[in-house]
Amino acid sequence: MTTAAHVRPSLALAAQAWGVPVDSLVAEGRSQSVADARALAMWIVRRTFGYSYPELGRIFERDHTTCMSAVRKVERAITTGRPPRLAEIARGMVGT
């Protein structure tokens, strides 16, 4: 993985929460668990470092619109509680 070192702890946190390998977050995998872990990692990185969606896209090797959708998915999960597991993990990270 060529991801900047300062972002790796955020990726590790999301990967650990979902039980997936860190490298899978920037790989082509599209399984639900990897996609949710990747969305959570994008949300964490954006929230922590304030990166733009194009910057997130470069980190995760995705189009910026994919990053927008992923971050919105996590924000929506926090608000609505759906999907439950994503909501629970994300809410735990923001302390709500």
CSV table of C-alpha atoms in Angstrom, one decimal:
chain,number,residue,atom,x,y,z
A,1,MET,CA,0.0,0.0,0.0
A,2,THR,CA,1.4,3.4,-0.9
A,3,THR,CA,-1.0,5.4,1.4
A,4,ALA,CA,0.6,8.2,3.4
A,5,ALA,CA,1.8,7.0,6.8
A,6,HIS,CA,-0.3,9.5,8.7
A,7,VAL,CA,-3.5,8.0,7.3
A,8,ARG,CA,-2.6,4.4,8.0
A,9,PRO,CA,-3.9,4.4,11.7
A,10,SER,CA,-7.3,5.6,10.4
A,11,LEU,CA,-7.4,2.7,7.9
A,12,ALA,CA,-6.3,0.3,10.6
A,13,LEU,CA,-9.1,1.4,12.9
A,14,ALA,CA,-11.8,0.9,10.3
A,15,ALA,CA,-10.3,-2.4,9.1
A,16,GLN,CA,-10.1,-3.7,12.7
A,17,ALA,CA,-13.7,-2.6,13.4
A,18,TRP,CA,-14.9,-4.7,10.4
A,19,GLY,CA,-12.4,-7.5,10.7
A,20,VAL,CA,-11.0,-7.0,7.2
A,21,PRO,CA,-7.3,-6.6,6.1
A,22,VAL,CA,-6.1,-3.0,5.9
A,23,ASP,CA,-4.9,-3.6,2.3
A,24,SER,CA,-8.5,-4.5,1.3
A,25,LEU,CA,-9.6,-0.9,1.9
A,26,VAL,CA,-7.6,0.3,-1.1
A,27,ALA,CA,-8.1,-2.9,-3.2
A,28,GLU,CA,-10.8,-3.6,-5.7
A,29,GLY,CA,-12.9,-5.7,-3.4
A,30,ARG,CA,-16.6,-4.9,-3.2
A,31,SER,CA,-17.9,-7.3,-0.6
A,32,GLN,CA,-20.3,-5.6,1.8
A,33,SER,CA,-17.9,-5.9,4.8
A,34,VAL,CA,-15.0,-4.3,2.8
A,35,ALA,CA,-17.3,-1.6,1.3
A,36,ASP,CA,-18.6,-0.7,4.7
A,37,ALA,CA,-15.1,-0.7,6.2
A,38,ARG,CA,-13.8,1.4,3.3
A,39,ALA,CA,-16.7,3.9,3.8
A,40,LEU,CA,-15.9,4.1,7.5
A,41,ALA,CA,-12.2,4.7,6.7
A,42,MET,CA,-13.1,7.5,4.2
A,43,TRP,CA,-15.3,9.1,6.8
A,44,ILE,CA,-12.6,8.9,9.5
A,45,VAL,CA,-9.9,10.3,7.2
A,46,ARG,CA,-12.1,13.1,6.0
A,47,ARG,CA,-13.2,14.0,9.6
A,48,THR,CA,-9.7,13.7,11.0
A,49,PHE,CA,-7.7,15.4,8.3
A,50,GLY,CA,-10.3,17.5,6.4
A,51,TYR,CA,-9.3,16.1,3.0
A,52,SER,CA,-11.4,17.0,0.0
A,53,TYR,CA,-13.2,14.3,-1.9
A,54,PRO,CA,-10.6,14.3,-4.7
A,55,GLU,CA,-7.9,13.8,-2.1
A,56,LEU,CA,-9.8,10.9,-0.6
A,57,GLY,CA,-10.2,9.5,-4.1
A,58,ARG,CA,-6.4,9.5,-4.5
A,59,ILE,CA,-5.8,7.8,-1.2
A,60,PHE,CA,-8.4,5.1,-1.7
A,61,GLU,CA,-7.9,4.8,-5.5
A,62,ARG,CA,-11.6,5.7,-6.2
A,63,ASP,CA,-13.4,8.4,-8.0
A,64,HIS,CA,-14.3,11.4,-5.8
A,65,THR,CA,-18.0,10.8,-6.2
A,66,THR,CA,-17.6,7.3,-4.8
A,67,CYS,CA,-15.9,8.9,-1.8
A,68,MET,CA,-18.8,11.4,-1.4
A,69,SER,CA,-21.3,8.6,-1.5
A,70,ALA,CA,-19.3,6.6,1.1
A,71,VAL,CA,-19.0,9.5,3.5
A,72,ARG,CA,-22.7,10.4,3.2
A,73,LYS,CA,-23.5,6.7,3.9
A,74,VAL,CA,-21.7,6.9,7.2
A,75,GLU,CA,-23.2,10.3,8.1
A,76,ARG,CA,-26.7,8.9,7.3
A,77,ALA,CA,-26.0,5.8,9.4
A,78,ILE,CA,-25.1,8.0,12.3
A,79,THR,CA,-28.4,9.9,11.9
A,80,THR,CA,-30.8,7.1,11.1
A,81,GLY,CA,-29.2,4.1,12.7
A,82,ARG,CA,-29.3,2.2,9.4
A,83,PRO,CA,-27.4,0.0,8.7
A,84,PRO,CA,-27.2,-0.8,12.4
A,85,ARG,CA,-23.7,-2.1,12.6
A,86,LEU,CA,-22.2,0.8,10.7
A,87,ALA,CA,-24.2,3.2,12.8
A,88,GLU,CA,-23.1,1.6,16.0
A,89,ILE,CA,-19.4,1.7,15.1
A,90,ALA,CA,-19.5,5.2,13.7
A,91,ARG,CA,-21.5,6.5,16.7
A,92,GLY,CA,-18.9,5.0,19.0
A,93,MET,CA,-16.2,6.9,17.2
A,94,VAL,CA,-17.9,10.2,17.7
A,95,GLY,CA,-19.1,9.5,21.2
A,96,THR,CA,-22.8,9.8,20.5
